[in-house]
Short mmCIF file of C-alpha atoms in Angstrom, two decimals:
data_model
loop_
_atom_site.label_atom_id
_atom_site.label_comp_id
_atom_site.label_asym_id
_atom_site.label_seq_id
_atom_site.Cartn_x
_atom_site.Cartn_y
_atom_site.Cartn_z
CA UNK A 1 0.03 0.02 0.05
CA UNK A 2 1.16 3.45 -0.86
CA UNK A 3 2.61 5.45 2.16
CA UNK A 4 1.05 8.90 2.74
CA UNK A 5 1.91 11.44 5.49
CA UNK A 6 -0.81 13.42 7.19
CA UNK A 7 -0.42 17.23 7.31
CA UNK A 8 -0.80 18.27 10.89
CA UNK A 9 1.45 21.35 10.66
CA UNK A 10 -1.17 23.58 12.10
CA UNK A 11 -0.51 24.01 15.84
CA UNK A 12 -4.04 23.48 16.91
CA UNK A 13 -4.11 20.09 15.35
CA UNK A 14 -0.82 19.12 17.05
CA UNK A 15 -2.09 20.36 20.35
CA UNK A 16 -5.31 18.37 20.17
CA UNK A 17 -3.82 15.13 18.92
CA UNK A 18 -0.96 15.28 21.43
CA UNK A 19 -3.37 15.86 24.20
CA UNK A 20 -5.44 12.73 23.19
CA UNK A 21 -2.49 10.43 22.53
CA UNK A 22 -0.23 11.60 25.33
CA UNK A 23 -2.42 13.28 28.03
CA UNK A 24 0.47 13.33 30.50
CA UNK A 25 2.08 15.99 28.49
CA UNK A 26 -0.74 18.40 29.20
CA UNK A 27 0.87 19.42 32.47
CA UNK A 28 3.64 21.03 30.37
CA UNK A 29 1.29 23.17 28.22
CA UNK A 30 1.68 26.91 28.50
CA UNK A 31 -1.33 29.25 29.25
CA UNK A 32 -1.40 30.17 25.58
CA UNK A 33 -1.40 26.52 24.46
CA UNK A 34 -4.17 25.73 26.96
CA UNK A 35 -6.33 28.59 25.67
CA UNK A 36 -6.03 27.35 22.09
CA UNK A 37 -6.41 23.71 23.12
CA UNK A 38 -9.67 24.36 25.14
CA UNK A 39 -11.25 26.26 22.21
CA UNK A 40 -10.34 23.51 19.73
CA UNK A 41 -11.43 20.66 22.08
CA UNK A 42 -14.77 22.45 22.59
CA UNK A 43 -15.39 22.42 18.81
CA UNK A 44 -14.52 18.76 18.77
CA UNK A 45 -16.77 18.12 21.74
CA UNK A 46 -13.84 16.52 23.62
CA UNK A 47 -13.56 18.80 26.69
CA UNK A 48 -15.24 16.08 28.92
CA UNK A 49 -13.08 13.36 27.39
CA UNK A 50 -9.88 15.35 28.32
CA UNK A 51 -11.20 16.14 31.72
CA UNK A 52 -11.86 12.41 32.43
CA UNK A 53 -8.33 11.44 31.33
CA UNK A 54 -6.65 14.11 33.47
CA UNK A 55 -8.91 13.24 36.45
CA UNK A 56 -8.06 9.55 36.09
CA UNK A 57 -4.30 10.09 36.14
CA UNK A 58 -4.47 12.83 38.84
CA UNK A 59 -3.32 15.63 36.74
CA UNK A 60 -6.32 18.09 37.02
CA UNK A 61 -4.56 19.84 39.88
CA UNK A 62 -1.26 20.20 37.91
CA UNK A 63 -2.67 22.40 35.09
CA UNK A 64 -3.58 26.01 35.01
CA UNK A 65 -6.58 26.76 37.37
CA UNK A 66 -8.80 28.31 34.76
CA UNK A 67 -8.29 25.28 32.46
CA UNK A 68 -8.92 22.98 35.32
CA UNK A 69 -12.17 24.75 36.26
CA UNK A 70 -13.43 24.62 32.72
CA UNK A 71 -12.64 21.00 32.30
CA UNK A 72 -14.32 20.07 35.66
CA UNK A 73 -17.43 21.90 34.49
CA UNK A 74 -17.39 20.00 31.24
CA UNK A 75 -17.18 16.79 33.11
CA UNK A 76 -20.10 17.69 35.25
CA UNK A 77 -22.12 18.52 32.17
CA UNK A 78 -21.18 15.26 30.47
CA UNK A 79 -22.27 13.31 33.57
CA UNK A 80 -25.48 15.16 33.80
CA UNK A 81 -26.23 14.46 30.20
CA UNK A 82 -25.44 10.76 30.56
CA UNK A 83 -27.75 10.61 33.55
CA UNK A 84 -30.52 12.14 31.63
CA UNK A 85 -30.14 9.66 28.71
CA UNK A 86 -29.87 6.80 31.21
CA UNK A 87 -33.25 7.88 32.77
CA UNK A 88 -34.73 8.25 29.27
CA UNK A 89 -33.86 4.64 28.58
CA UNK A 90 -35.50 3.76 31.95
CA UNK A 91 -38.70 5.55 30.91
CA UNK A 92 -38.76 3.98 27.42
CA UNK A 93 -38.55 0.49 29.02
CA UNK A 94 -41.26 1.54 31.44
CA UNK A 95 -43.44 2.62 28.49
CA UNK A 96 -42.90 -0.60 26.60
CA UNK A 97 -43.28 -2.87 29.70
CA UNK A 98 -44.82 -6.14 28.89
CA UNK A 99 -44.11 -5.97 25.15
CA UNK A 100 -41.97 -8.73 23.61
CA UNK A 101 -39.64 -6.24 21.85
CA UNK A 102 -35.89 -6.92 21.63
CA UNK A 103 -34.31 -3.41 22.12
CA UNK A 104 -30.67 -2.96 21.22
CA UNK A 105 -28.95 0.16 22.69
CA UNK A 106 -26.51 1.84 20.29
CA UNK A 107 -23.70 4.42 20.50
CA UNK A 108 -23.05 6.54 23.53
CA UNK A 109 -25.54 4.92 25.80
CA UNK A 110 -24.21 1.51 24.90
CA UNK A 111 -20.74 2.49 25.72
CA UNK A 112 -21.88 3.79 29.10
CA UNK A 113 -23.85 0.52 29.86
CA UNK A 114 -20.60 -1.39 29.35
CA UNK A 115 -18.50 1.03 31.16
CA UNK A 116 -16.09 1.69 28.33
CA UNK A 117 -13.22 4.13 28.89
CA UNK A 118 -14.42 6.33 26.05
CA UNK A 119 -17.79 6.70 27.80
CA UNK A 120 -16.15 8.80 30.73
CA UNK A 121 -16.68 12.45 29.94
CA UNK A 122 -18.45 11.63 26.60
CA UNK A 123 -21.21 14.03 25.55
CA UNK A 124 -24.36 12.56 24.13
CA UNK A 125 -27.80 14.05 24.18
CA UNK A 126 -29.88 11.35 22.54
CA UNK A 127 -30.84 7.78 22.98
CA UNK A 128 -30.23 5.47 19.91
CA UNK A 129 -32.14 2.21 19.73
CA UNK A 130 -32.21 -0.60 17.17
CA UNK A 131 -35.31 -2.69 16.77
CA UNK A 132 -36.81 -4.78 13.96
CA UNK A 133 -38.66 -2.93 11.21
CA UNK A 134 -41.79 -4.83 12.18
CA UNK A 135 -41.75 -3.37 15.72
CA UNK A 136 -41.48 0.28 14.60
CA UNK A 137 -45.21 0.95 14.46
CA UNK A 138 -45.83 -0.62 17.91
CA UNK A 139 -42.94 1.29 19.52
CA UNK A 140 -43.96 4.63 18.10
CA UNK A 141 -47.62 4.12 19.02
CA UNK A 142 -46.84 3.14 22.66
CA UNK A 143 -44.39 5.96 23.20
CA UNK A 144 -46.81 8.39 21.74
CA UNK A 145 -49.51 7.19 24.14
CA UNK A 146 -47.16 7.83 27.12
CA UNK A 147 -46.29 11.36 26.12
CA UNK A 148 -43.43 11.25 23.54
CA UNK A 149 -43.97 13.58 20.63
CA UNK A 150 -42.34 14.15 17.17
CA UNK A 151 -40.73 17.34 16.11
CA UNK A 152 -42.66 19.39 13.56
CA UNK A 153 -41.58 18.13 10.11
CA UNK A 154 -42.15 19.31 6.62
CA UNK A 155 -44.09 16.95 4.33
CA UNK A 156 -40.85 16.17 2.51
CA UNK A 157 -38.98 15.39 5.76
CA UNK A 158 -41.77 13.10 6.89
CA UNK A 159 -41.59 11.23 3.57
CA UNK A 160 -37.78 11.18 3.86
CA UNK A 161 -37.86 9.40 7.21
CA UNK A 162 -40.65 7.05 6.43
CA UNK A 163 -39.45 5.83 2.96
CA UNK A 164 -35.79 6.49 2.69
CA UNK A 165 -34.13 6.64 6.17
CA UNK A 166 -32.78 3.95 8.55
CA UNK A 167 -34.74 5.54 11.42
CA UNK A 168 -38.18 7.02 12.16
CA UNK A 169 -38.47 10.71 13.14
CA UNK A 170 -36.96 11.38 16.54
CA UNK A 171 -39.35 11.17 19.53
CA UNK A 172 -38.98 13.58 22.48
CA UNK A 173 -40.84 13.67 25.73
CA UNK A 174 -41.65 17.34 26.63
CA UNK A 175 -40.72 16.95 30.21
CA UNK A 176 -37.16 15.84 29.57
CA UNK A 177 -36.20 16.86 26.06
CA UNK A 178 -33.95 13.90 25.26
CA UNK A 179 -34.32 12.63 21.70
CA UNK A 180 -35.11 9.00 21.22
CA UNK A 181 -33.97 7.83 17.73
CA UNK A 182 -35.38 4.46 16.86
CA UNK A 183 -33.50 2.66 14.07
CA UNK A 184 -34.61 -0.38 12.06
CA UNK A 185 -31.21 -0.77 10.32
CA UNK A 186 -27.81 0.80 10.52
CA UNK A 187 -27.54 2.81 7.31
CA UNK A 188 -29.80 4.21 4.63
CA UNK A 189 -31.78 1.57 2.85
CA UNK A 190 -31.21 3.45 -0.39
CA UNK A 191 -27.54 3.54 -0.07
CA UNK A 192 -25.01 1.61 -2.13
CA UNK A 193 -23.90 -0.28 0.85
CA UNK A 194 -26.72 -2.76 1.65
CA UNK A 195 -26.73 -3.77 5.33
CA UNK A 196 -28.91 -6.56 6.60
CA UNK A 197 -29.72 -5.72 10.26
CA UNK A 198 -30.71 -9.26 11.06
CA UNK A 199 -27.11 -10.68 11.74
CA UNK A 200 -26.55 -7.64 14.08
CA UNK A 201 -29.73 -8.29 15.96
CA UNK A 202 -29.20 -12.06 16.27
CA UNK A 203 -25.63 -11.60 17.61
CA UNK A 204 -26.60 -8.89 20.13
CA UNK A 205 -25.67 -9.45 23.75
CA UNK A 206 -27.99 -8.94 26.72
CA UNK A 207 -26.86 -6.46 29.35
CA UNK A 208 -27.05 -7.90 32.89
CA UNK A 209 -29.88 -6.54 34.92
CA UNK A 210 -30.90 -4.00 32.37
CA UNK A 211 -33.44 -5.69 30.14
CA UNK A 212 -31.76 -4.45 26.87
CA UNK A 213 -29.17 -5.61 24.52
CA UNK A 214 -25.99 -4.12 22.97
CA UNK A 215 -24.21 -5.16 19.76
CA UNK A 216 -21.62 -7.84 19.92
CA UNK A 217 -18.00 -6.40 20.23
CA UNK A 218 -17.24 -7.07 16.45
CA UNK A 219 -20.64 -5.52 15.43
CA UNK A 220 -20.16 -2.57 17.75
CA UNK A 221 -16.88 -1.66 15.90
CA UNK A 222 -18.47 -2.24 12.56
CA UNK A 223 -21.31 0.06 13.51
CA UNK A 224 -18.76 2.75 14.52
CA UNK A 225 -17.08 2.40 11.12
CA UNK A 226 -20.34 2.56 9.20
CA UNK A 227 -21.63 5.47 11.19
CA UNK A 228 -18.48 7.38 10.55
CA UNK A 229 -17.66 6.63 6.98
CA UNK A 230 -20.98 5.73 5.45
CA UNK A 231 -23.62 7.77 7.43
CA UNK A 232 -21.72 10.91 8.52
CA UNK A 233 -20.32 13.92 6.82
CA UNK A 234 -17.10 13.69 9.03
CA UNK A 235 -17.04 17.40 9.85
CA UNK A 236 -15.63 17.80 13.48
CA UNK A 237 -16.18 14.05 13.99
CA UNK A 238 -12.91 13.11 15.53
CA UNK A 239 -14.70 11.86 18.72
CA UNK A 240 -16.41 9.08 16.76
CA UNK A 241 -13.02 7.96 15.36
CA UNK A 242 -11.80 8.12 18.93
CA UNK A 243 -14.69 5.79 19.97
CA UNK A 244 -13.61 3.27 17.38
CA UNK A 245 -9.96 3.49 18.39
CA UNK A 246 -10.52 3.00 22.09
CA UNK A 247 -13.09 0.25 21.70
CA UNK A 248 -10.82 -1.57 19.30
CA UNK A 249 -7.98 -1.20 21.81
CA UNK A 250 -10.08 -2.42 24.68
CA UNK A 251 -11.28 -5.62 22.95
CA UNK A 252 -7.94 -6.36 21.45
CA UNK A 253 -6.46 -6.48 24.99
CA UNK A 254 -9.30 -8.75 26.13
CA UNK A 255 -9.16 -11.15 23.33
CA UNK A 256 -5.88 -12.09 21.46
CA UNK A 257 -7.74 -13.04 18.28
CA UNK A 258 -10.22 -10.22 18.38
CA UNK A 259 -8.80 -8.32 15.43
CA UNK A 260 -8.95 -11.38 13.17
CA UNK A 261 -12.48 -12.02 14.23
CA UNK A 262 -13.37 -8.40 13.32
CA UNK A 263 -11.88 -8.73 9.86
CA UNK A 264 -13.68 -11.98 9.36
CA UNK A 265 -17.07 -10.48 10.42
CA UNK A 266 -16.51 -7.43 8.13
CA UNK A 267 -15.79 -9.71 5.25
CA UNK A 268 -18.92 -11.85 5.80
CA UNK A 269 -21.10 -8.81 6.06
CA UNK A 270 -19.61 -6.93 3.24
CA UNK A 271 -18.42 -3.98 5.52
CA UNK A 272 -14.73 -3.96 4.54
CA UNK A 273 -14.56 -0.46 3.08
CA UNK A 274 -15.78 1.49 6.14
CA UNK A 275 -13.74 -0.76 8.41
CA UNK A 276 -10.63 -0.11 6.19
CA UNK A 277 -10.99 3.60 6.57
CA UNK A 278 -11.56 3.36 10.38
CA UNK A 279 -8.40 1.30 10.81
CA UNK A 280 -6.36 3.47 8.53
CA UNK A 281 -7.29 6.85 10.03
CA UNK A 282 -7.20 5.62 13.64
CA UNK A 283 -3.56 4.64 12.98
CA UNK A 284 -2.80 7.77 11.02
CA UNK A 285 -4.25 10.22 13.51
CA UNK A 286 -4.38 8.40 16.88
CA UNK A 287 -1.42 6.06 16.52
CA UNK A 288 -3.43 2.93 16.78
CA UNK A 289 -1.30 -0.22 17.37
CA UNK A 290 -3.29 -2.19 14.73
CA UNK A 291 -0.88 -3.21 12.10
CA UNK A 292 -1.24 -2.12 8.52
CA UNK A 293 -1.49 -5.76 7.42
CA UNK A 294 -4.79 -5.92 9.25
CA UNK A 295 -6.84 -3.95 6.69
CA UNK A 296 -5.04 -5.73 3.85
CA UNK A 297 -7.03 -8.83 4.75
CA UNK A 298 -10.33 -7.05 3.98
CA UNK A 299 -12.23 -7.99 0.84
CA UNK A 300 -13.31 -4.48 -0.04
CA UNK A 301 -10.50 -1.95 -0.06
CA UNK A 302 -10.39 1.46 -1.80
CA UNK A 303 -8.23 2.00 -4.79
CA UNK A 304 -5.14 4.14 -4.77
CA UNK A 305 -6.84 7.32 -5.98
CA UNK A 306 -9.78 7.03 -3.66
CA UNK A 307 -7.35 6.48 -0.69
CA UNK A 308 -5.25 9.49 -1.80
CA UNK A 309 -8.30 11.75 -1.89
CA UNK A 310 -9.62 10.44 1.53
CA UNK A 311 -6.17 10.76 2.95
CA UNK A 312 -5.98 14.40 2.02
CA UNK A 313 -9.70 15.32 3.03
CA UNK A 314 -10.67 13.24 6.04
CA UNK A 315 -8.07 14.69 8.56
CA UNK A 316 -9.13 18.21 7.47
CA UNK A 317 -12.69 17.32 8.10
CA UNK A 318 -12.30 15.29 11.27
CA UNK A 319 -10.09 17.69 13.11
CA UNK A 320 -11.60 21.05 14.11
CA UNK A 321 -10.70 24.29 12.32
CA UNK A 322 -8.61 26.87 13.97
CA UNK A 323 -11.09 29.20 15.81
CA UNK A 324 -9.49 32.33 14.47
CA UNK A 325 -8.02 31.12 11.14
CA UNK A 326 -10.66 29.49 8.94
CA UNK A 327 -9.25 27.66 6.00
CA UNK A 328 -10.61 27.52 2.49
CA UNK A 329 -8.85 24.21 2.04
CA UNK A 330 -10.70 22.71 4.95
CA UNK A 331 -14.07 24.12 3.60
CA UNK A 332 -13.43 22.44 0.29
CA UNK A 333 -12.52 19.11 1.91
CA UNK A 334 -15.65 19.20 4.00
CA UNK A 335 -17.77 20.04 1.02
CA UNK A 336 -16.36 17.08 -0.92
CA UNK A 337 -17.03 14.70 2.01
CA UNK A 338 -20.52 16.20 2.40
CA UNK A 339 -21.31 15.39 -1.19
CA UNK A 340 -19.66 11.98 -0.77
CA UNK A 341 -21.86 11.17 2.27
CA UNK A 342 -25.03 11.91 0.30
CA UNK A 343 -23.85 10.05 -2.71
CA UNK A 344 -23.24 6.99 -0.51
CA UNK A 345 -26.74 7.11 0.99
CA UNK A 346 -28.88 8.00 -2.03
CA UNK A 347 -28.97 6.98 -5.68
CA UNK A 348 -28.40 9.93 -8.12
CA UNK A 349 -32.07 10.17 -9.26
CA UNK A 350 -33.08 10.88 -5.60
CA UNK A 351 -29.90 12.73 -4.55
CA UNK A 352 -30.18 15.67 -7.06
CA UNK A 353 -33.61 16.54 -6.09
CA UNK A 354 -32.82 16.14 -2.46
CA UNK A 355 -29.80 18.45 -2.58
CA UNK A 356 -31.87 20.95 -4.70
CA UNK A 357 -34.56 20.94 -2.02
CA UNK A 358 -32.03 21.43 0.82
CA UNK A 359 -30.38 24.30 -1.11
CA UNK A 360 -33.83 25.88 -1.78
CA UNK A 361 -34.67 25.75 1.94
CA UNK A 362 -31.24 27.36 2.90
CA UNK A 363 -31.98 30.24 0.53
CA UNK A 364 -35.67 30.59 1.30
CA UNK A 365 -36.17 29.13 4.72
CA UNK A 366 -39.58 30.84 5.05
CA UNK A 367 -40.94 29.00 2.04
CA UNK A 368 -40.53 25.42 3.18
CA UNK A 369 -43.18 22.84 2.50
CA UNK A 370 -46.16 22.85 4.88
CA UNK A 371 -45.29 21.48 8.28
CA UNK A 372 -47.22 18.89 10.04
CA UNK A 373 -48.04 19.28 13.72
CA UNK A 374 -47.16 16.52 16.09
CA UNK A 375 -49.92 13.90 16.40
#
């Protein structure tokens, strides 16, 4: 495979990546470095993450007081949000009590349920669930009867969710304000990557004393990869790559053969391409210990040109912009990846009208299609 070097010459990128990879060095940062790091970490939604790492190694008292105060505040905020989402899960299970519906918890709440290291200080404000497509109507009906409501949607957006999306419109209880996103699969059904959710549901693992399930270790990492390089636009999304990196590290230490099992699972499910990119960029940016030979075993790998373009664009998108020095190069990279994300999720005959509609709304926000009221 061709060797590329990532351009991290900008000081704010170096500060953030160094803080993540070697948090012990933070005690040596100057006041000016701390000021820039905190602004950049806030954009990346990683203040709570840094706070948790410093608290764990006992370094919070060794950094400038103002920085320590801000990080402690961010950690309190993250814990409060996690408590809110945890309680929302409790309320959803209460509302669905007595129903034989297998509920799989995804993303941030799943990491918290399993007490992963990346859950400490992680900010997440919504609850993501995976159920069978057949159970969607029942869940939506029962939650609506118990007080959950949908956001006001345009006719177009309502159709988008119902016909083209991998999830139904978000449900929110007005007393708590936590969004509940109910998925029936892991990526857009219209996308060029066809994902069968059944193997993921069948391999899910029950969480002790919780009455819910989480994805198996291999599937959790594959969902990370799909969410990052198939579903998302990648802008300021470093924390999701960090999720992948830390979960891979955790399970690799628990099971000697875990990486090989992950590769085998990806090949059987046809998810080699997003896993390739996740492995590649976690090693490039976060110094993952996973060897390069690992992704060479994947059945679906990008060609040289595609990898060259992604290599140049992805770090510019994942890493936050300098707060005082916006870059045209970054804006171009993010635009290309924005278009790529839509291209992956929708065929051209639907993509062009979709982008035209979104552009129209951005220019004439007051002329959107008639909105439906909840209920």
